[in-house]
Every structure is written in C-alpha cells, then in structure tokens.
Amino acid sequence: MTNVKDRAEVMREAAEPGSRIGLTELARSSAWRSTLKKRGLLEIVDRTDTAAYLVSVEAMNDMLDSINALESEIERVTAQQLFVARGEREDWKAGEELEREAQESLRRRADAVREFLDGER
C-alpha cells in the first residue's frame, strides 16, 4: 500500500504547477534553477511533448540509491529462490564418495557431448 501512496505522491507532485518548463523558457531564463533545487526534477516540454527530464544531483543520487536497493533485493530474493528450489536435493557427499560421484558425472557429461558431436542425439 505504501508503494501505491509513494507513486501517487510522485504523480501529484509532477502535476503541480512549476514542475514543467518549456524548452524556450529553459533557454531564455534561469528562474527554473531554484525550482529544480526545490523539487529535484523538472519535466522539459516542447509544445505538449516531453522532451527531457532535468534532475538535480541530489535527486539523481536518491534515484541511484533506490535502484541499488532494488537490485540488492532482487539478488537476495533470487538467491533465496535458488536455495528453496535446490532444497530437496541436499545430498552432501565427501571423501571417496564425492570423488567417485564427481568422476562419474564428468564421464556422463563427456559421453553426452560425444553423442551430440557424433550425431547420436
């Protein structure tokens, strides 16, 4: 629910007067600088089309921090899903048993590659 509220707040702020500036006004005046400093983000419009977004250093750093946090969360969830998916296959081996299983696995893989190369698959 908070995510929806945050998105709604961003949309509301973007729709407020002063959050958009025309391309010609951007070129002719520097009054937009104080607005950028206050808001952190300005939409640059050419007639009615969005031409660009102007982002302050602080707002850009905040966005990058948010992106990094989301990427970290994705990595954490992905790793967690891998552990859950592999949870049923916990068959730990050690010593000679591990060596024997590893060699057998490598032999099976080599045989599969040979079959593929020989056209048997």
JSON list of C-alpha atoms in Angstrom, two decimals:
[
{"chain": "A", "resi": 1, "resn": "MET", "atom": "CA", "xyz": [0.00, 0.00, 0.00]},
{"chain": "A", "resi": 2, "resn": "THR", "atom": "CA", "xyz": [2.87, 2.37, 0.79]},
{"chain": "A", "resi": 3, "resn": "ASN", "atom": "CA", "xyz": [4.28, 1.84, -2.69]},
{"chain": "A", "resi": 4, "resn": "VAL", "atom": "CA", "xyz": [0.98, 2.98, -4.23]},
{"chain": "A", "resi": 5, "resn": "LYS", "atom": "CA", "xyz": [0.93, 6.03, -1.95]},
{"chain": "A", "resi": 6, "resn": "ASP", "atom": "CA", "xyz": [4.51, 6.89, -2.91]},
{"chain": "A", "resi": 7, "resn": "ARG", "atom": "CA", "xyz": [3.70, 6.61, -6.60]},
{"chain": "A", "resi": 8, "resn": "ALA", "atom": "CA", "xyz": [0.57, 8.71, -6.17]},
{"chain": "A", "resi": 9, "resn": "GLU", "atom": "CA", "xyz": [2.59, 11.37, -4.35]},
{"chain": "A", "resi": 10, "resn": "VAL", "atom": "CA", "xyz": [5.15, 11.47, -7.16]},
{"chain": "A", "resi": 11, "resn": "MET", "atom": "CA", "xyz": [2.38, 11.81, -9.75]},
{"chain": "A", "resi": 12, "resn": "ARG", "atom": "CA", "xyz": [0.72, 14.57, -7.73]},
{"chain": "A", "resi": 13, "resn": "GLU", "atom": "CA", "xyz": [3.99, 16.49, -7.44]},
{"chain": "A", "resi": 14, "resn": "ALA", "atom": "CA", "xyz": [4.69, 16.06, -11.14]},
{"chain": "A", "resi": 15, "resn": "ALA", "atom": "CA", "xyz": [1.28, 17.54, -11.97]},
{"chain": "A", "resi": 16, "resn": "GLU", "atom": "CA", "xyz": [1.76, 20.62, -9.77]},
{"chain": "A", "resi": 17, "resn": "PRO", "atom": "CA", "xyz": [2.32, 23.95, -11.46]},
{"chain": "A", "resi": 18, "resn": "GLY", "atom": "CA", "xyz": [6.01, 24.66, -11.90]},
{"chain": "A", "resi": 19, "resn": "SER", "atom": "CA", "xyz": [7.08, 21.06, -12.37]},
{"chain": "A", "resi": 20, "resn": "ARG", "atom": "CA", "xyz": [7.07, 21.52, -16.15]},
{"chain": "A", "resi": 21, "resn": "ILE", "atom": "CA", "xyz": [9.09, 24.04, -18.08]},
{"chain": "A", "resi": 22, "resn": "GLY", "atom": "CA", "xyz": [9.04, 24.83, -21.77]},
{"chain": "A", "resi": 23, "resn": "LEU", "atom": "CA", "xyz": [12.14, 24.38, -23.85]},
{"chain": "A", "resi": 24, "resn": "THR", "atom": "CA", "xyz": [12.20, 28.07, -24.81]},
{"chain": "A", "resi": 25, "resn": "GLU", "atom": "CA", "xyz": [11.79, 29.17, -21.18]},
{"chain": "A", "resi": 26, "resn": "LEU", "atom": "CA", "xyz": [14.67, 26.91, -20.23]},
{"chain": "A", "resi": 27, "resn": "ALA", "atom": "CA", "xyz": [16.89, 28.63, -22.78]},
{"chain": "A", "resi": 28, "resn": "ARG", "atom": "CA", "xyz": [15.79, 32.21, -22.01]},
{"chain": "A", "resi": 29, "resn": "SER", "atom": "CA", "xyz": [15.71, 32.22, -18.24]},
{"chain": "A", "resi": 30, "resn": "SER", "atom": "CA", "xyz": [17.48, 30.82, -15.22]},
{"chain": "A", "resi": 31, "resn": "ALA", "atom": "CA", "xyz": [14.49, 31.05, -12.88]},
{"chain": "A", "resi": 32, "resn": "TRP", "atom": "CA", "xyz": [13.98, 27.31, -13.28]},
{"chain": "A", "resi": 33, "resn": "ARG", "atom": "CA", "xyz": [17.16, 26.65, -11.29]},
{"chain": "A", "resi": 34, "resn": "SER", "atom": "CA", "xyz": [15.50, 27.43, -7.96]},
{"chain": "A", "resi": 35, "resn": "THR", "atom": "CA", "xyz": [12.56, 25.20, -8.85]},
{"chain": "A", "resi": 36, "resn": "LEU", "atom": "CA", "xyz": [14.94, 22.38, -9.77]},
{"chain": "A", "resi": 37, "resn": "LYS", "atom": "CA", "xyz": [16.78, 22.81, -6.49]},
{"chain": "A", "resi": 38, "resn": "LYS", "atom": "CA", "xyz": [13.49, 22.70, -4.55]},
{"chain": "A", "resi": 39, "resn": "ARG", "atom": "CA", "xyz": [11.82, 19.85, -6.47]},
{"chain": "A", "resi": 40, "resn": "GLY", "atom": "CA", "xyz": [14.80, 17.85, -7.68]},
{"chain": "A", "resi": 41, "resn": "LEU", "atom": "CA", "xyz": [13.11, 17.07, -11.00]},
{"chain": "A", "resi": 42, "resn": "LEU", "atom": "CA", "xyz": [11.73, 19.16, -13.84]},
{"chain": "A", "resi": 43, "resn": "GLU", "atom": "CA", "xyz": [9.96, 17.96, -16.95]},
{"chain": "A", "resi": 44, "resn": "ILE", "atom": "CA", "xyz": [11.16, 19.79, -20.05]},
{"chain": "A", "resi": 45, "resn": "VAL", "atom": "CA", "xyz": [8.40, 20.08, -22.65]},
{"chain": "A", "resi": 46, "resn": "ASP", "atom": "CA", "xyz": [8.48, 21.06, -26.30]},
{"chain": "A", "resi": 47, "resn": "ARG", "atom": "CA", "xyz": [4.96, 22.21, -27.08]},
{"chain": "A", "resi": 48, "resn": "THR", "atom": "CA", "xyz": [3.00, 19.37, -25.44]},
{"chain": "A", "resi": 49, "resn": "ASP", "atom": "CA", "xyz": [5.56, 16.58, -25.74]},
{"chain": "A", "resi": 50, "resn": "THR", "atom": "CA", "xyz": [8.05, 15.70, -23.04]},
{"chain": "A", "resi": 51, "resn": "ALA", "atom": "CA", "xyz": [11.50, 16.44, -24.43]},
{"chain": "A", "resi": 52, "resn": "ALA", "atom": "CA", "xyz": [13.57, 15.58, -21.37]},
{"chain": "A", "resi": 53, "resn": "TYR", "atom": "CA", "xyz": [13.76, 15.47, -17.62]},
{"chain": "A", "resi": 54, "resn": "LEU", "atom": "CA", "xyz": [16.18, 17.65, -15.72]},
{"chain": "A", "resi": 55, "resn": "VAL", "atom": "CA", "xyz": [17.33, 16.00, -12.50]},
{"chain": "A", "resi": 56, "resn": "SER", "atom": "CA", "xyz": [19.31, 17.59, -9.67]},
{"chain": "A", "resi": 57, "resn": "VAL", "atom": "CA", "xyz": [22.41, 15.87, -8.33]},
{"chain": "A", "resi": 58, "resn": "GLU", "atom": "CA", "xyz": [20.66, 15.08, -5.05]},
{"chain": "A", "resi": 59, "resn": "ALA", "atom": "CA", "xyz": [17.61, 13.62, -6.78]},
{"chain": "A", "resi": 60, "resn": "MET", "atom": "CA", "xyz": [19.83, 11.56, -9.10]},
{"chain": "A", "resi": 61, "resn": "ASN", "atom": "CA", "xyz": [21.76, 10.19, -6.12]},
{"chain": "A", "resi": 62, "resn": "ASP", "atom": "CA", "xyz": [18.45, 9.32, -4.43]},
{"chain": "A", "resi": 63, "resn": "MET", "atom": "CA", "xyz": [17.27, 7.52, -7.58]},
{"chain": "A", "resi": 64, "resn": "LEU", "atom": "CA", "xyz": [20.55, 5.62, -7.86]},
{"chain": "A", "resi": 65, "resn": "ASP", "atom": "CA", "xyz": [20.31, 4.62, -4.20]},
{"chain": "A", "resi": 66, "resn": "SER", "atom": "CA", "xyz": [16.77, 3.36, -4.80]},
{"chain": "A", "resi": 67, "resn": "ILE", "atom": "CA", "xyz": [17.87, 1.42, -7.88]},
{"chain": "A", "resi": 68, "resn": "ASN", "atom": "CA", "xyz": [20.78, -0.14, -5.97]},
{"chain": "A", "resi": 69, "resn": "ALA", "atom": "CA", "xyz": [18.48, -1.11, -3.10]},
{"chain": "A", "resi": 70, "resn": "LEU", "atom": "CA", "xyz": [16.01, -2.71, -5.52]},
{"chain": "A", "resi": 71, "resn": "GLU", "atom": "CA", "xyz": [18.79, -4.60, -7.32]},
{"chain": "A", "resi": 72, "resn": "SER", "atom": "CA", "xyz": [20.07, -5.89, -3.98]},
{"chain": "A", "resi": 73, "resn": "GLU", "atom": "CA", "xyz": [16.58, -7.04, -3.07]},
{"chain": "A", "resi": 74, "resn": "ILE", "atom": "CA", "xyz": [16.25, -8.83, -6.42]},
{"chain": "A", "resi": 75, "resn": "GLU", "atom": "CA", "xyz": [19.58, -10.59, -5.86]},
{"chain": "A", "resi": 76, "resn": "ARG", "atom": "CA", "xyz": [18.55, -11.62, -2.35]},
{"chain": "A", "resi": 77, "resn": "VAL", "atom": "CA", "xyz": [15.20, -13.00, -3.49]},
{"chain": "A", "resi": 78, "resn": "THR", "atom": "CA", "xyz": [16.80, -14.79, -6.46]},
{"chain": "A", "resi": 79, "resn": "ALA", "atom": "CA", "xyz": [19.37, -16.45, -4.21]},
{"chain": "A", "resi": 80, "resn": "GLN", "atom": "CA", "xyz": [16.63, -17.39, -1.76]},
{"chain": "A", "resi": 81, "resn": "GLN", "atom": "CA", "xyz": [14.59, -18.97, -4.57]},
{"chain": "A", "resi": 82, "resn": "LEU", "atom": "CA", "xyz": [17.63, -20.95, -5.71]},
{"chain": "A", "resi": 83, "resn": "PHE", "atom": "CA", "xyz": [18.12, -22.34, -2.22]},
{"chain": "A", "resi": 84, "resn": "VAL", "atom": "CA", "xyz": [14.44, -23.23, -1.96]},
{"chain": "A", "resi": 85, "resn": "ALA", "atom": "CA", "xyz": [14.45, -24.90, -5.39]},
{"chain": "A", "resi": 86, "resn": "ARG", "atom": "CA", "xyz": [17.55, -26.90, -4.55]},
{"chain": "A", "resi": 87, "resn": "GLY", "atom": "CA", "xyz": [16.45, -27.67, -1.01]},
{"chain": "A", "resi": 88, "resn": "GLU", "atom": "CA", "xyz": [15.13, -31.10, -1.92]},
{"chain": "A", "resi": 89, "resn": "ARG", "atom": "CA", "xyz": [18.45, -32.07, -3.49]},
{"chain": "A", "resi": 90, "resn": "GLU", "atom": "CA", "xyz": [20.60, -31.77, -0.41]},
{"chain": "A", "resi": 91, "resn": "ASP", "atom": "CA", "xyz": [22.62, -34.93, -0.76]},
{"chain": "A", "resi": 92, "resn": "TRP", "atom": "CA", "xyz": [26.03, -33.98, 0.59]},
{"chain": "A", "resi": 93, "resn": "LYS", "atom": "CA", "xyz": [28.97, -36.21, -0.18]},
{"chain": "A", "resi": 94, "resn": "ALA", "atom": "CA", "xyz": [32.58, -36.16, 0.97]},
{"chain": "A", "resi": 95, "resn": "GLY", "atom": "CA", "xyz": [35.84, -38.01, 0.53]},
{"chain": "A", "resi": 96, "resn": "GLU", "atom": "CA", "xyz": [35.97, -41.01, -1.80]},
{"chain": "A", "resi": 97, "resn": "GLU", "atom": "CA", "xyz": [32.22, -40.96, -2.38]},
{"chain": "A", "resi": 98, "resn": "LEU", "atom": "CA", "xyz": [32.43, -37.34, -3.59]},
{"chain": "A", "resi": 99, "resn": "GLU", "atom": "CA", "xyz": [35.40, -38.16, -5.82]},
{"chain": "A", "resi": 100, "resn": "ARG", "atom": "CA", "xyz": [33.63, -41.17, -7.35]},
{"chain": "A", "resi": 101, "resn": "GLU", "atom": "CA", "xyz": [30.38, -39.21, -7.97]},
{"chain": "A", "resi": 102, "resn": "ALA", "atom": "CA", "xyz": [32.30, -36.28, -9.50]},
{"chain": "A", "resi": 103, "resn": "GLN", "atom": "CA", "xyz": [34.24, -38.52, -11.86]},
{"chain": "A", "resi": 104, "resn": "GLU", "atom": "CA", "xyz": [31.06, -40.33, -12.87]},
{"chain": "A", "resi": 105, "resn": "SER", "atom": "CA", "xyz": [29.31, -37.00, -13.50]},
{"chain": "A", "resi": 106, "resn": "LEU", "atom": "CA", "xyz": [32.20, -35.83, -15.69]},
{"chain": "A", "resi": 107, "resn": "ARG", "atom": "CA", "xyz": [32.15, -39.13, -17.60]},
{"chain": "A", "resi": 108, "resn": "ARG", "atom": "CA", "xyz": [28.39, -38.82, -18.23]},
{"chain": "A", "resi": 109, "resn": "ARG", "atom": "CA", "xyz": [28.83, -35.26, -19.47]},
{"chain": "A", "resi": 110, "resn": "ALA", "atom": "CA", "xyz": [31.72, -36.23, -21.75]},
{"chain": "A", "resi": 111, "resn": "ASP", "atom": "CA", "xyz": [29.61, -39.09, -23.15]},
{"chain": "A", "resi": 112, "resn": "ALA", "atom": "CA", "xyz": [26.70, -36.71, -23.77]},
{"chain": "A", "resi": 113, "resn": "VAL", "atom": "CA", "xyz": [29.00, -34.31, -25.63]},
{"chain": "A", "resi": 114, "resn": "ARG", "atom": "CA", "xyz": [30.41, -37.19, -27.71]},
{"chain": "A", "resi": 115, "resn": "GLU", "atom": "CA", "xyz": [26.89, -38.37, -28.58]},
{"chain": "A", "resi": 116, "resn": "PHE", "atom": "CA", "xyz": [25.94, -34.86, -29.64]},
{"chain": "A", "resi": 117, "resn": "LEU", "atom": "CA", "xyz": [29.06, -34.43, -31.78]},
{"chain": "A", "resi": 118, "resn": "ASP", "atom": "CA", "xyz": [28.63, -37.87, -33.35]},
{"chain": "A", "resi": 119, "resn": "GLY", "atom": "CA", "xyz": [25.04, -37.03, -34.25]},
{"chain": "A", "resi": 120, "resn": "GLU", "atom": "CA", "xyz": [23.51, -39.65, -31.99]},
{"chain": "A", "resi": 121, "resn": "ARG", "atom": "CA", "xyz": [21.26, -37.12, -30.29]}
]
